[in-house]
mmCIF file of C-alpha atoms in Angstrom:
data_model
loop_
_atom_site.group_PDB
_atom_site.id
_atom_site.type_symbol
_atom_site.label_atom_id
_atom_site.label_comp_id
_atom_site.label_asym_id
_atom_site.label_seq_id
_atom_site.Cartn_x
_atom_site.Cartn_y
_atom_site.Cartn_z
ATOM 1 C CA MET A 640 -161.443 82.985 -10.152
ATOM 2 C CA LYS A 641 -164.407 84.258 -8.038
ATOM 3 C CA TYR A 642 -163.520 81.591 -5.320
ATOM 4 C CA SER A 643 -160.167 83.300 -4.950
ATOM 5 C CA LEU A 644 -161.796 86.797 -4.581
ATOM 6 C CA ALA A 645 -164.163 85.473 -1.882
ATOM 7 C CA PHE A 646 -161.478 83.854 0.101
ATOM 8 C CA ILE A 647 -159.283 86.770 0.434
ATOM 9 C CA LEU A 648 -161.894 89.264 1.186
ATOM 10 C CA LEU A 649 -163.112 86.772 4.135
ATOM 11 C CA VAL A 650 -159.636 85.827 5.724
ATOM 12 C CA SER A 651 -157.940 89.146 5.419
ATOM 13 C CA THR A 652 -160.232 90.522 8.035
ATOM 14 C CA LEU A 653 -159.070 87.634 10.551
ATOM 15 C CA TYR A 654 -155.694 89.219 11.352
ATOM 16 C CA LEU A 655 -156.138 91.588 14.097
ATOM 17 C CA PRO A 656 -152.695 91.294 16.152
ATOM 18 C CA VAL A 657 -152.385 92.889 19.615
ATOM 19 C CA TYR A 658 -149.732 95.419 19.740
ATOM 20 C CA SER A 659 -148.134 95.806 23.247
ATOM 21 C CA GLN A 660 -146.168 99.042 24.329
ATOM 22 C CA ASN A 661 -142.871 99.106 22.541
ATOM 23 C CA THR A 662 -140.282 98.063 25.261
ATOM 24 C CA GLU A 663 -136.530 99.243 24.756
ATOM 25 C CA ASP A 664 -135.627 95.665 23.792
ATOM 26 C CA SER A 665 -138.333 95.050 20.971
ATOM 27 C CA THR A 666 -137.716 98.656 19.577
ATOM 28 C CA VAL A 667 -133.963 97.740 19.294
ATOM 29 C CA TYR A 668 -134.549 94.599 17.295
ATOM 30 C CA TYR A 669 -137.694 95.600 15.206
ATOM 31 C CA GLU A 670 -139.573 98.756 14.451
ATOM 32 C CA THR A 671 -143.503 98.872 14.342
ATOM 33 C CA TYR A 672 -145.556 101.250 12.036
ATOM 34 C CA PRO A 673 -149.106 101.080 13.473
ATOM 35 C CA ASP A 674 -149.891 104.649 12.235
ATOM 36 C CA GLN A 675 -148.729 104.168 8.714
ATOM 37 C CA LEU A 676 -150.635 102.682 5.849
ATOM 38 C CA VAL A 677 -149.001 99.650 4.288
ATOM 39 C CA ILE A 678 -149.976 99.312 0.563
ATOM 40 C CA ARG A 679 -149.028 96.175 -1.306
ATOM 41 C CA THR A 680 -149.418 94.512 -4.811
ATOM 42 C CA TYR A 681 -148.623 90.896 -5.259
ATOM 43 C CA LEU A 682 -148.708 87.644 -7.301
ATOM 44 C CA SER A 683 -149.791 84.368 -5.102
ATOM 45 C CA ARG A 684 -150.649 80.876 -5.704
ATOM 46 C CA LYS A 685 -152.516 78.428 -3.341
ATOM 47 C CA TYR A 686 -153.041 74.667 -3.436
ATOM 48 C CA THR A 687 -153.440 71.466 -1.698
ATOM 49 C CA GLY A 688 -152.227 68.375 -3.239
ATOM 50 C CA LEU A 689 -152.567 64.681 -2.362
ATOM 51 C CA GLY A 690 -149.591 62.450 -1.944
ATOM 52 C CA LEU A 691 -149.775 58.459 -2.432
ATOM 53 C CA ASN A 692 -147.218 55.817 -1.936
ATOM 54 C CA VAL A 693 -148.230 52.357 -2.855
ATOM 55 C CA ASP A 694 -146.394 49.511 -4.451
ATOM 56 C CA GLU A 695 -143.258 51.389 -4.770
ATOM 57 C CA VAL A 696 -145.045 53.841 -6.843
ATOM 58 C CA HIS A 697 -145.350 57.644 -5.682
ATOM 59 C CA TYR A 698 -148.511 59.583 -6.978
ATOM 60 C CA TRP A 699 -149.000 63.318 -6.692
ATOM 61 C CA TYR A 700 -152.254 64.723 -7.591
ATOM 62 C CA ARG A 701 -152.413 68.773 -7.691
ATOM 63 C CA PRO A 702 -155.232 70.946 -8.393
ATOM 64 C CA ASN A 703 -155.193 73.542 -11.341
ATOM 65 C CA SER A 704 -155.438 76.544 -9.231
ATOM 66 C CA THR A 705 -154.741 79.971 -10.555
ATOM 67 C CA LEU A 706 -152.028 82.338 -10.250
ATOM 68 C CA ASN A 707 -153.511 85.541 -8.761
ATOM 69 C CA MET A 708 -152.642 89.072 -8.919
ATOM 70 C CA GLY A 709 -153.893 91.211 -6.133
ATOM 71 C CA VAL A 710 -153.827 94.445 -4.122
ATOM 72 C CA GLY A 711 -153.945 95.194 -0.396
ATOM 73 C CA ALA A 712 -153.403 97.330 2.502
ATOM 74 C CA THR A 713 -152.536 96.960 6.292
ATOM 75 C CA TYR A 714 -153.300 99.653 8.930
ATOM 76 C CA ASP A 715 -153.192 99.302 12.650
ATOM 77 C CA GLY A 716 -153.110 95.665 12.652
ATOM 78 C CA LEU A 717 -155.937 95.040 10.279
ATOM 79 C CA THR A 718 -155.098 93.660 6.851
ATOM 80 C CA LEU A 719 -157.518 93.461 3.737
ATOM 81 C CA ASN A 720 -156.295 91.867 0.309
ATOM 82 C CA LEU A 721 -158.046 91.471 -2.988
ATOM 83 C CA ALA A 722 -156.887 89.269 -5.680
ATOM 84 C CA TYR A 723 -158.263 87.599 -8.871
ATOM 85 C CA GLY A 724 -156.882 84.896 -11.260
ATOM 86 C CA PHE A 725 -156.783 86.832 -14.452
ATOM 87 C CA GLY A 726 -156.811 84.535 -17.660
ATOM 88 C CA PHE A 727 -153.628 86.151 -19.139
ATOM 89 C CA LEU A 728 -151.892 84.716 -15.948
ATOM 90 C CA ASN A 729 -153.402 81.204 -16.433
ATOM 91 C CA PRO A 730 -153.224 80.102 -20.209
ATOM 92 C CA ASN A 731 -152.492 76.600 -19.293
ATOM 93 C CA LYS A 732 -155.838 74.457 -19.751
ATOM 94 C CA SER A 733 -154.485 71.068 -20.405
ATOM 95 C CA ARG A 734 -154.664 69.981 -16.574
ATOM 96 C CA GLY A 735 -158.460 70.123 -16.592
ATOM 97 C CA GLU A 736 -160.510 72.653 -14.520
ATOM 98 C CA THR A 737 -160.264 73.044 -10.774
ATOM 99 C CA LYS A 738 -162.895 74.990 -8.641
ATOM 100 C CA TYR A 739 -162.040 75.883 -5.321
ATOM 101 C CA PHE A 740 -162.439 77.863 -2.239
ATOM 102 C CA ASP A 741 -159.237 78.082 -0.288
ATOM 103 C CA LEU A 742 -159.036 79.478 3.308
ATOM 104 C CA GLN A 743 -155.663 79.955 4.411
ATOM 105 C CA ALA A 744 -155.092 82.452 7.278
ATOM 106 C CA HIS A 745 -151.703 83.120 8.785
ATOM 107 C CA ALA A 746 -151.866 85.462 11.558
ATOM 108 C CA TYR A 747 -148.853 86.748 13.626
ATOM 109 C CA PRO A 748 -150.472 88.482 16.789
ATOM 110 C CA LYS A 749 -147.404 89.272 19.146
ATOM 111 C CA ASP A 750 -146.154 86.329 20.732
ATOM 112 C CA TRP A 751 -148.367 83.947 18.749
ATOM 113 C CA VAL A 752 -148.503 82.039 15.489
ATOM 114 C CA VAL A 753 -151.968 81.201 14.218
ATOM 115 C CA ASP A 754 -152.849 79.273 11.171
ATOM 116 C CA PHE A 755 -156.177 78.146 9.698
ATOM 117 C CA PHE A 756 -157.022 75.923 6.893
ATOM 118 C CA GLY A 757 -160.199 75.438 5.143
ATOM 119 C CA GLN A 758 -159.459 73.753 1.616
ATOM 120 C CA PHE A 759 -162.497 72.882 -0.565
ATOM 121 C CA TYR A 760 -161.044 71.573 -3.823
ATOM 122 C CA ASN A 761 -162.962 69.869 -6.919
ATOM 123 C CA GLY A 762 -160.896 68.731 -9.943
ATOM 124 C CA TYR A 763 -157.412 67.274 -9.785
ATOM 125 C CA TYR A 764 -154.929 66.037 -12.275
ATOM 126 C CA LEU A 765 -152.126 63.365 -11.619
ATOM 127 C CA GLU A 766 -148.945 65.226 -11.974
ATOM 128 C CA ARG A 767 -146.750 61.992 -11.558
ATOM 129 C CA GLY A 768 -146.918 58.657 -10.752
ATOM 130 C CA SER A 769 -148.109 56.680 -13.759
ATOM 131 C CA PRO A 770 -146.433 55.209 -16.643
ATOM 132 C CA SER A 771 -145.559 57.787 -19.330
ATOM 133 C CA GLU A 772 -147.673 55.854 -21.727
ATOM 134 C CA ILE A 773 -151.029 56.506 -19.908
ATOM 135 C CA SER A 774 -153.113 59.329 -21.961
ATOM 136 C CA ASN A 775 -153.491 62.731 -20.488
ATOM 137 C CA GLU A 776 -157.523 61.917 -20.353
ATOM 138 C CA LEU A 777 -156.438 59.336 -17.480
ATOM 139 C CA ARG A 778 -154.438 61.776 -15.733
ATOM 140 C CA ILE A 779 -157.194 64.468 -15.222
ATOM 141 C CA PHE A 780 -159.812 63.542 -12.385
ATOM 142 C CA PRO A 781 -162.594 66.232 -12.709
ATOM 143 C CA GLU A 782 -164.789 64.807 -10.000
ATOM 144 C CA MET A 783 -162.053 64.166 -7.412
ATOM 145 C CA LYS A 784 -162.976 66.420 -4.170
ATOM 146 C CA LEU A 785 -160.581 67.284 -1.535
ATOM 147 C CA ARG A 786 -161.695 68.698 2.065
ATOM 148 C CA LYS A 787 -159.248 69.747 4.625
ATOM 149 C CA LEU A 788 -160.050 71.642 7.852
ATOM 150 C CA GLY A 789 -157.379 72.350 10.480
ATOM 151 C CA ALA A 790 -155.730 74.880 12.506
ATOM 152 C CA SER A 791 -152.420 75.255 14.307
ATOM 153 C CA VAL A 792 -151.766 77.604 17.373
ATOM 154 C CA GLN A 793 -148.230 78.200 18.640
ATOM 155 C CA TYR A 794 -146.812 80.463 21.297
ATOM 156 C CA LEU A 795 -143.716 82.410 20.428
ATOM 157 C CA PHE A 796 -141.304 82.484 23.110
ATOM 158 C CA ASN A 797 -139.129 85.705 21.962
ATOM 159 C CA GLY A 798 -141.757 87.813 20.540
ATOM 160 C CA ASP A 799 -140.070 90.829 21.902
ATOM 161 C CA LYS A 800 -137.089 90.416 19.734
ATOM 162 C CA PHE A 801 -138.246 88.335 16.694
ATOM 163 C CA SER A 802 -141.270 89.515 14.468
ATOM 164 C CA TYR A 803 -143.056 87.154 12.009
ATOM 165 C CA ARG A 804 -145.043 90.259 10.695
ATOM 166 C CA ALA A 805 -141.642 92.073 9.412
ATOM 167 C CA ALA A 806 -141.285 89.183 7.089
ATOM 168 C CA PHE A 807 -145.005 88.435 6.338
ATOM 169 C CA LEU A 808 -147.015 91.540 6.389
ATOM 170 C CA GLN A 809 -144.265 94.252 6.370
ATOM 171 C CA ASN A 810 -146.037 96.505 8.907
ATOM 172 C CA GLU A 811 -142.697 95.986 10.967
ATOM 173 C CA TRP A 812 -139.054 96.054 10.110
ATOM 174 C CA GLN A 813 -136.661 93.577 11.619
ATOM 175 C CA LYS A 814 -133.188 95.383 11.979
ATOM 176 C CA ILE A 815 -131.237 92.926 14.125
ATOM 177 C CA SER A 816 -130.916 89.256 13.802
ATOM 178 C CA ALA A 817 -133.198 87.248 16.147
ATOM 179 C CA GLY A 818 -134.901 83.896 16.567
ATOM 180 C CA SER A 819 -137.493 82.126 18.775
ATOM 181 C CA PHE A 820 -138.572 78.664 19.865
ATOM 182 C CA MET A 821 -142.485 78.172 19.441
ATOM 183 C CA ALA A 822 -144.733 75.431 20.918
ATOM 184 C CA GLY A 823 -148.409 74.609 20.567
ATOM 185 C CA VAL A 824 -151.057 72.329 19.337
ATOM 186 C CA GLU A 825 -152.577 71.521 15.945
ATOM 187 C CA MET A 826 -155.490 69.556 14.710
ATOM 188 C CA TYR A 827 -156.692 68.538 11.100
ATOM 189 C CA GLY A 828 -159.554 66.515 9.637
ATOM 190 C CA GLY A 829 -161.194 66.015 6.282
ATOM 191 C CA GLN A 830 -161.850 63.621 3.284
ATOM 192 C CA VAL A 831 -160.869 62.851 -0.092
ATOM 193 C CA ARG A 832 -163.109 61.103 -2.763
ATOM 194 C CA ASN A 833 -163.763 60.246 -6.359
ATOM 195 C CA ALA A 834 -166.422 58.077 -7.348
ATOM 196 C CA GLY A 835 -164.629 56.578 -10.115
ATOM 197 C CA GLY A 836 -161.577 55.582 -7.954
ATOM 198 C CA ILE A 837 -158.665 57.736 -6.855
ATOM 199 C CA LEU A 838 -156.090 55.549 -8.430
ATOM 200 C CA HIS A 839 -155.830 55.775 -12.227
ATOM 201 C CA ALA A 840 -157.742 52.912 -14.344
ATOM 202 C CA GLN A 841 -154.387 51.156 -15.089
ATOM 203 C CA ALA A 842 -153.315 50.947 -11.581
ATOM 204 C CA LYS A 843 -152.068 47.366 -10.583
ATOM 205 C CA VAL A 844 -153.275 47.599 -7.075
ATOM 206 C CA ARG A 845 -156.505 47.506 -5.201
ATOM 207 C CA ASN A 846 -158.293 51.037 -5.792
ATOM 208 C CA PHE A 847 -160.200 52.882 -3.336
ATOM 209 C CA ASP A 848 -162.822 55.838 -3.597
ATOM 210 C CA GLN A 849 -162.629 57.611 -0.341
ATOM 211 C CA ILE A 850 -160.311 58.728 2.376
ATOM 212 C CA LYS A 851 -161.475 60.144 5.813
ATOM 213 C CA TYR A 852 -159.046 61.254 8.471
ATOM 214 C CA PHE A 853 -158.731 63.166 11.755
ATOM 215 C CA GLU A 854 -155.477 63.971 13.780
ATOM 216 C CA ILE A 855 -154.551 66.034 16.838
ATOM 217 C CA GLY A 856 -151.198 66.758 18.680
ATOM 218 C CA PRO A 857 -148.534 68.891 20.085
ATOM 219 C CA ASN A 858 -145.955 70.783 18.153
ATOM 220 C CA LEU A 859 -142.540 72.348 18.522
ATOM 221 C CA GLY A 860 -140.427 74.518 16.409
ATOM 222 C CA TYR A 861 -138.043 77.507 15.701
ATOM 223 C CA ALA A 862 -137.746 80.462 13.628
ATOM 224 C CA TYR A 863 -134.811 82.776 12.875
ATOM 225 C CA SER A 864 -134.232 86.157 10.830
ATOM 226 C CA TRP A 865 -130.854 86.906 9.503
ATOM 227 C CA ILE A 866 -130.451 90.752 8.890
ATOM 228 C CA ILE A 867 -127.837 91.624 6.301
ATOM 229 C CA LYS A 868 -126.830 95.132 6.214
ATOM 230 C CA LYS A 869 -129.976 96.202 8.048
ATOM 231 C CA HIS A 870 -132.152 95.989 5.086
ATOM 232 C CA PHE A 871 -131.771 92.512 3.490
ATOM 233 C CA PHE A 872 -133.273 89.573 5.445
ATOM 234 C CA VAL A 873 -133.763 85.833 5.100
ATOM 235 C CA THR A 874 -136.317 84.415 7.541
ATOM 236 C CA LEU A 875 -136.761 80.602 7.749
ATOM 237 C CA SER A 876 -139.089 78.835 10.241
ATOM 238 C CA ALA A 877 -139.686 75.101 10.744
ATOM 239 C CA SER A 878 -142.101 73.028 13.170
ATOM 240 C CA THR A 879 -143.032 69.388 13.558
ATOM 241 C CA SER A 880 -145.657 67.660 15.543
ATOM 242 C CA LEU A 881 -146.639 64.285 16.736
ATOM 243 C CA ALA A 882 -150.182 63.678 15.979
ATOM 244 C CA LEU A 883 -152.490 60.920 17.078
ATOM 245 C CA GLY A 884 -154.892 60.151 14.182
ATOM 246 C CA LYS A 885 -157.024 57.661 12.181
ATOM 247 C CA THR A 886 -157.508 57.142 8.694
ATOM 248 C CA ASN A 887 -160.100 55.166 6.848
ATOM 249 C CA LEU A 888 -160.345 53.903 3.320
ATOM 250 C CA ASN A 889 -163.245 52.895 1.477
ATOM 251 C CA PHE A 890 -162.455 50.281 -1.276
ATOM 252 C CA GLU A 891 -164.324 49.975 -4.524
ATOM 253 C CA ASP A 892 -164.868 46.122 -3.720
ATOM 254 C CA GLY A 893 -167.178 47.387 -0.645
ATOM 255 C CA THR A 894 -164.801 46.862 1.996
ATOM 256 C CA ASP A 895 -163.256 49.417 4.497
ATOM 257 C CA GLN A 896 -160.104 49.498 6.198
ATOM 258 C CA SER A 897 -159.027 51.847 9.097
ATOM 259 C CA ASN A 898 -155.847 52.284 11.236
ATOM 260 C CA TRP A 899 -155.093 54.353 14.400
ATOM 261 C CA SER A 900 -151.325 55.643 14.972
ATOM 262 C CA VAL A 901 -149.056 58.600 15.899
ATOM 263 C CA ARG A 902 -147.613 60.341 12.814
ATOM 264 C CA PRO A 903 -145.258 63.299 12.465
ATOM 265 C CA ASN A 904 -146.594 66.463 10.568
ATOM 266 C CA TYR A 905 -144.477 69.517 9.579
ATOM 267 C CA PHE A 906 -144.772 73.191 8.835
ATOM 268 C CA ILE A 907 -141.954 75.223 7.029
ATOM 269 C CA ARG A 908 -142.088 79.057 6.030
ATOM 270 C CA GLY A 909 -139.396 80.939 4.168
ATOM 271 C CA PHE A 910 -139.305 84.562 3.612
ATOM 272 C CA THR A 911 -136.436 86.531 1.933
ATOM 273 C CA GLY A 912 -136.304 90.233 0.570
ATOM 274 C CA TYR A 913 -135.460 93.729 1.225
ATOM 275 C CA ASN A 914 -137.021 96.007 3.869
ATOM 276 C CA SER A 915 -136.669 99.899 4.849
ATOM 277 C CA ASP A 916 -138.778 102.657 6.142
ATOM 278 C CA LYS A 917 -140.837 102.964 3.037
ATOM 279 C CA TRP A 918 -140.166 100.259 0.609
ATOM 280 C CA SER A 919 -140.232 96.280 0.929
ATOM 281 C CA VAL A 920 -139.911 93.661 -1.963
ATOM 282 C CA ASN A 921 -140.002 90.087 -0.776
ATOM 283 C CA VAL A 922 -140.775 86.445 -1.775
ATOM 284 C CA ASN A 923 -142.348 83.982 0.717
ATOM 285 C CA TYR A 924 -143.398 80.457 0.846
ATOM 286 C CA VAL A 925 -145.552 78.593 3.414
ATOM 287 C CA TYR A 926 -146.013 74.779 3.253
ATOM 288 C CA ASN A 927 -147.726 72.564 5.598
ATOM 289 C CA GLN A 928 -147.527 68.643 5.299
ATOM 290 C CA VAL A 929 -150.195 66.362 7.130
ATOM 291 C CA ASN A 930 -148.970 62.944 7.037
ATOM 292 C CA LEU A 931 -151.990 60.332 7.327
ATOM 293 C CA VAL A 932 -151.865 57.272 9.528
ATOM 294 C CA PRO A 933 -150.910 54.479 7.031
ATOM 295 C CA VAL A 934 -153.622 51.940 6.095
ATOM 296 C CA GLU A 935 -152.343 48.401 4.903
ATOM 297 C CA ASP A 936 -149.442 49.582 2.402
ATOM 298 C CA TYR A 937 -151.147 52.712 1.470
ATOM 299 C CA LEU A 938 -148.913 55.790 2.720
ATOM 300 C CA ILE A 939 -150.822 59.166 2.207
ATOM 301 C CA ASN A 940 -150.171 62.945 2.740
ATOM 302 C CA LEU A 941 -151.691 66.256 2.112
ATOM 303 C CA GLY A 942 -149.363 69.060 1.144
ATOM 304 C CA THR A 943 -150.904 72.662 1.547
ATOM 305 C CA GLY A 944 -148.767 75.464 -0.167
ATOM 306 C CA ASN A 945 -148.781 79.455 -0.628
ATOM 307 C CA TYR A 946 -146.197 81.013 -2.398
ATOM 308 C CA ARG A 947 -146.072 84.877 -2.961
ATOM 309 C CA LEU A 948 -144.240 87.875 -4.259
ATOM 310 C CA ASN A 949 -144.998 91.449 -2.513
ATOM 311 C CA ILE A 950 -144.027 94.950 -3.473
ATOM 312 C CA ILE A 951 -144.986 97.103 -0.548
ATOM 313 C CA TYR A 952 -145.104 100.903 0.087
ATOM 314 C CA ARG A 953 -145.739 102.486 3.311
ATOM 315 C CA ILE A 954 -147.182 106.001 3.701
ATOM 316 C CA SER A 955 -148.193 108.182 6.613
ATOM 317 C CA PRO A 956 -151.825 108.901 5.888
ATOM 318 C CA ARG A 957 -152.814 112.803 5.837
ATOM 319 C CA GLU A 958 -155.307 114.278 8.375
ATOM 320 C CA GLY A 959 -158.251 113.680 6.143
ATOM 321 C CA LEU A 960 -157.362 109.793 5.586
ATOM 322 C CA SER A 961 -156.224 109.200 9.119
ATOM 323 C CA LYS A 962 -159.684 110.477 10.426
ATOM 324 C CA LYS A 963 -161.443 107.907 7.984
ATOM 325 C CA LEU A 964 -159.084 105.066 9.275
ATOM 326 C CA ASN A 965 -160.055 105.489 12.831
ATOM 327 C CA TRP A 966 -162.773 102.938 12.560
ATOM 328 C CA VAL A 967 -159.871 100.324 12.261
ATOM 329 C CA SER A 968 -158.808 101.504 15.753
ATOM 330 C CA ARG A 969 -162.123 101.373 17.174
ATOM 331 C CA LEU A 970 -162.919 98.048 15.934
ATOM 332 C CA LYS A 971 -159.556 96.530 17.179
ATOM 333 C CA ASN A 972 -160.258 98.159 20.720
ATOM 334 C CA LYS A 973 -163.823 97.025 20.657
ATOM 335 C CA LEU A 974 -162.591 93.297 19.931
ATOM 336 C CA ARG A 975 -160.124 93.784 22.799
ATOM 337 C CA GLY A 976 -162.915 94.662 25.286
ATOM 338 C CA ASN A 977 -161.450 98.261 25.568
#
C-alpha cells in the first residue's frame, strides 16, 4: 500500500546512532561495521489492535494491514528501507479494507533505546469476542478510526557489552553473550472512534463511540543476548512501566465517563537468527501494549506489533561507491555538531 511505502521512507531516516570509539571491552563482546554497506531484503507486517474486556467477554479488533516485501541498506549508522504490500502477498479481502499510515521507529544509538509510535488506522474487523452466529458483515467496522501517538526513551546501562543493533539492524555482530538493564520514561495518547458504536450491534452492554486517553510514567527493563557457537543468537528484551493516565468514554446515550489511575504497560522484543562477517538471517518481533485506565467495567488496551524476516549481506564498498556514500558521514557529523 502507498501508506506503507511513505512510512518507511520517512522513518528509516530517523536512525542516526552515535558510535563511540571501540574500547577493548566492547570489541571483545561485539564487532561494529561502520565502513561496510549492509544490504537487506525482508518481509514485515505492522499493526495496532484494540482489546476490550466487558461483561466477561474479550473483544479483539485488528486492522487488515498488509504483509510487506522490502529492500533496504545501512551505512555508517544511516538506514533506509523501502517496502510495499504486493497483492499476491495479501489475497484475503474478507476482513474488509484498512487504510493506514504506520510510523514505528525503533532506534538503538549506543547506550540508548528510542521508540516512537504514530499509528493512523482507518478500518477494523472483530477477530474474536462475539457469538459465532453473528454474520461477517457485523464483524467489519469500516469507519472505525484509531490514533496512537507515543514515545519511549530508555538508557542502556551496559552498552559497551550488549548491542541491540546486532539483533535489529545487523550492522554489528554480537560475539559473546551479554545483557543490560535499561530505564527511562514513556508517554502515549490518542483516541479510538466509530460513529456506529465500537461494540457490535448485538452486544448486551452499553455501547460507546469514542475513547480518549493519555498516559505518562517511568519504565524499567532488561535485555539479554545468548550467543550459541559464536554465530547463532537469541535476544530477548522486556520492560514494564507504571503510567499515570486518564481515559474518557463517550457513550451513545450522550453521557461521558472518565477516570484517572496508575496502570502498568509492557514492551517485549524477541530476535533470533544467524550472524557472521558477511551474512545474517533472522526473525524479530516487537510488541508494545498500553493498558488504558478502566472506566466503569470496561477494560481497554492497545497492542502495537511489528514482526519481520530479514536476509542480510554485508559488502565493503569499492572506492567509487565509497566516495558517493561519504555524504552519509558528513550528514551524521553535521547533526552531531562536528
